[in-house]
Amino acid sequence: MLSFNLLLTVCLIYVAGLFGVAFLAEKNAKRKKLGFFSSPVTYTLSISVYCTAWTYYGAVGSAARNGLEFITIYLGPTLVFIGWWWLLRKLVRIGNTQRITSIADLISARYGKSTTLAVIITVLSVIGSTPYIALQLQSLTLSFSVFSDGFGGQDPATASSLTALWAAVGLAAFTIIFGTRNLDSNERHHGVVSAIAVEAIVKILALIAVGIFVVWGVADGPNDIMSRIQPEIMRSQDIFTPRWVTLIFLSATAVICLPRMFQVIVVENSDEKHLSMASWAFPLYLFLMSLFVLPIAIAGLDILPAGANPDLFVLTIPLTQNQDALAMLAFLGGFSSATSMVIVAAIALSTMVSNHIVLPLWLWLTLSRSPTSEDVRTLLLRSRRISIAVILGLGFLYYQFTSGTGGLASIGLIAFLGVAQVLPALIGGLFWQSSTRKGAIWGITAGFILWAYTSFLPSFEGNFILSQSAISNGIFGLEFLIPNALFGVMIDDPLVHATVWSLGINTITFIIMSMISLPRPIEKVQASQFIHIFDQPATSTTLSRQTTSEELHILSQRILGHQITQKLFNKAARTQGKLSGQLPDPTNDFVIDLEREFAGSVGAATAHAMIGQIASGEAISVEDLIKVADETAQIMEYSARLETQSKEIEQTAEQLRQANAKLRELSEQKDAFLSQVSHELRTPMTSIRAFAEILRDEDHMGKDQISHFSSIIHDESIRLTYLLDEILDLSFLEHGKVQLKLSFTKFDKILKRAMNATQTLREQSGAEIQIPYNLKNLVIETDADRLSQVLINLISNAIKHSDADKPIIRFSLEHFEHTVQIEMTDNGKGISAENAEIIFQKFAKLSSEQGAGSAGLGLPISREIIRNLGGKLLYVGNNPGAVFNIILPHSISPLLDPAETIEPAD
Amino acid sequence: MSDLEEPSVENLTSSKTTEDKPLLAQKRNDLAALLPICGVLFFATPLISTITNDNPSGIGGTAFYIFSIWAALILAAYGLARFLRGTDTNPDEAD
């Protein structure tokens, strides 16, 4: 029998060996000669941290109790790894490009570098992992207790506690020494990874050795083993159950979502190519790990006394067969499984706690622009060391709290389900563009609460928060709140029940909240960077910040340390073509690189916040840039609209200008008209006034004189009245306000009236009017008075302006379809071209003569009358005397409003 | 208006793919998806019990079934990894 002291000595030597390996790896890493330590084999072996003491010892126990169920824990990861091309490759690529430090960091970075999300996942991970660490401590103490003969007469319970305490302290020391040497994830934990790789070899060798011993040493080959199968194991024939599928699913999820698995697969990955080897080598490792589990369980049940703990068969079979060396190897295998898990989990969790909880808190407490009181680097390392100690302390407390209860055995799967709450947000983040931060936060929170209520709290069996009665009868006695039958949903297996509820509600909440909320701009940027990671080798983020190199240098020194900062800044200075010793310019690229480097140490969210803080003031963040871009797009659209509008306005303005010009022209015409009118009025008024004054002032005037003057005044008044009548008439005609007395009239009658009116004039000048017979007989519908007025005007004009001895005026008639054209010619000299333009204007005084008694309104009035009668009065030229055409419709009645339908005369 | 927008639209929609032969890459991706689907089909569907239920050797037969499929999947994954490494044209991270 092995003595306890011997066991302890071997353990210490083993640990010293691990220290040596870790130290060697760290040393080689510094000289950049890693060789084996950074090979895909080491990477694959480090992933085997998945196989904890729970699987090392517990798999055999599970096989002894439930047959093949243990194998699901290995099948899930196998499926994930053979499908590496789809998920793991993407995760690793994102991890490398975005300098991701943990699963909380990944999800927070994906959803817009959200601190809230990072904190939630960190808390969830710590809660989910602490019992798991306790489980490892329990395994360690159990395996020590097998050799309890060597405890030296101490009380077994005290001895167990002591062992657990020392194990926790030792693990904390190892983790602190090798896990917190450096900060940048880019350097990674080579020492730790190498030590874990060695442990991976030890545990698989140990299990295979025990397996071979059992099959060919204890039994007589595989057939003998198969013949010893107990009915307990045979019982589980139909293995395809909801629990089977759930276990495969949960283990597949765990290999991605467990903080320690994320740490070794994504964070510690130094080359994407390593993954392609791990894709088959890790399943092979799992295959070998599980190959002998069933034979060991069968042999243990067969040869060991009933009631022996099947969880310890791996140790107890060699011991009972007096194979001390094999037992020692088996013990070291279990020891390796427990320690490697605890170390990696502590590193992963402490990184999360310090990056996502301690640092943001500290940043919040010291809002100053540049930290002066504390050194970020020291703070981070210190907080990580403390976190490791606290996490292991929590694990130990949890172990103390629950030791002796059977609750611990099932805690492995409960932890799996706890961390699986991250899965919807993770998968959504990698493949679904529209998933949002709100969706992730609400989904994870809802899943977390349901997991705690249906799975985690009931596992304490009434010792923690939920009482025994609350577990069996529902909280406050409400039946629909029974943790194992929520809302009356009866699922036999509590784990399946909890999985369906928590992950189902989680996923639905995640999807619904994502759909009803809008992603912030930075989320959109991060989403496309994550989802299209393979399409964009280089980052497309452009940031422009107003900060100085000195500030960046100070911050960088605080976070990354002096040496790394110096190296980074020198490299950047060289790239920018500066002399060595000069600081590089804070260009976009440089700031982005720096933020990446910081992200490797403190996580994306914090790095973003720190750079943002130092560059506050004139900082332009991606959000701002996107906002600017949005605004620019809006402005462009707006200006395009303005352009269209301004075109319209221009057109309108042109129309207005034209209208204005017309108005001005009209106004000028009106002014001219008014001045002409006043001039025309002034002349008679002046003479009236003058003669009136004479009549008033002269006392001694003869009767003749008085009569003469009075008649002048009378004549002038009549002329004035006549003029005013004409103006009024013209105004009425122009506005179409005249009342026409329409009737069918023979033209002869109209002509006679005109002849009578001009009789005196004709007789004085001896003028002759020639009227053809057909014109006399013409009958048209018209206003006879008005038409005769036109004829009078034309005839008297022709006579007055004629220079012939005997003026002759000739009329002729021509019929058209709807109109008649009456032409009037005289034998005078015609109208000069100069006068032809103005004869139709008001008050036109022909240049060559002074029309006595004429105000120059005759022709304008005539033209307006004809227009009102639905026709046209045109001057068509000289032949050689002036020729006027009067065009009139046969009938005016159909033209209801002649002023509108007939175009005004030119 | 449209003159202003056109260039930016072109930039946005310019081809993103870095693959030289998109069709080949697509087929390679499809092939990579085949393996986990086969795995789920063999391990997480009732197939696992219909094949083994009639087996008189009980749990031994089931174990044999699982381990055989498992080994086959590992071999296939090995082949796939070699094949994918040969065709992967994506630039690797310069670490």
CSV table of N, CA and C in Angstrom, one decimal, chain A residues 359-374 613:
chain,number,residue,atom,x,y,z
A,359,LEU,N,-11.6,46.9,-13.7
A,359,LEU,CA,-11.1,48.0,-14.4
A,359,LEU,C,-12.2,49.1,-14.7
A,360,PRO,N,-13.3,48.6,-15.2
A,360,PRO,CA,-14.4,49.7,-15.5
A,360,PRO,C,-14.7,50.4,-14.2
A,361,LEU,N,-14.8,49.7,-13.1
A,361,LEU,CA,-15.1,50.3,-11.8
A,361,LEU,C,-14.0,51.4,-11.5
A,362,TRP,N,-12.8,50.9,-11.6
A,362,TRP,CA,-11.7,51.8,-11.3
A,362,TRP,C,-11.7,53.1,-12.3
A,363,LEU,N,-12.0,52.8,-13.6
A,363,LEU,CA,-12.1,53.9,-14.5
A,363,LEU,C,-13.2,54.9,-14.1
A,364,TRP,N,-14.3,54.3,-13.6
A,364,TRP,CA,-15.4,55.1,-13.2
A,364,TRP,C,-15.1,55.9,-12.0
A,365,LEU,N,-14.3,55.3,-11.1
A,365,LEU,CA,-13.9,56.0,-9.8
A,365,LEU,C,-12.9,57.1,-10.1
A,366,THR,N,-12.0,56.9,-11.0
A,366,THR,CA,-11.0,57.9,-11.3
A,366,THR,C,-11.3,58.4,-12.7
A,367,LEU,N,-12.2,59.4,-12.7
A,367,LEU,CA,-12.7,59.9,-14.0
A,367,LEU,C,-11.7,60.9,-14.6
A,368,SER,N,-10.5,61.1,-13.9
A,368,SER,CA,-9.6,62.0,-14.4
A,368,SER,C,-9.1,61.6,-15.8
A,369,ARG,N,-8.6,62.6,-16.5
A,369,ARG,CA,-8.3,62.4,-17.9
A,369,ARG,C,-7.1,61.4,-18.0
A,370,SER,N,-6.1,61.6,-17.3
A,370,SER,CA,-5.0,60.6,-17.3
A,370,SER,C,-4.8,60.1,-15.9
A,371,PRO,N,-4.8,58.8,-15.8
A,371,PRO,CA,-4.6,58.3,-14.4
A,371,PRO,C,-3.2,58.7,-13.9
A,372,THR,N,-3.2,59.2,-12.7
A,372,THR,CA,-1.9,59.6,-12.1
A,372,THR,C,-1.6,58.8,-10.8
A,373,SER,N,-2.7,58.5,-10.0
A,373,SER,CA,-2.4,57.9,-8.7
A,373,SER,C,-2.1,56.4,-8.9
A,374,GLU,N,-2.6,55.8,-9.8
A,374,GLU,CA,-2.4,54.3,-9.9
A,374,GLU,C,-1.9,53.9,-11.3
A,613,GLN,N,-11.5,57.9,-23.5
A,613,GLN,CA,-11.3,58.8,-22.3
A,613,GLN,C,-10.1,59.8,-22.6
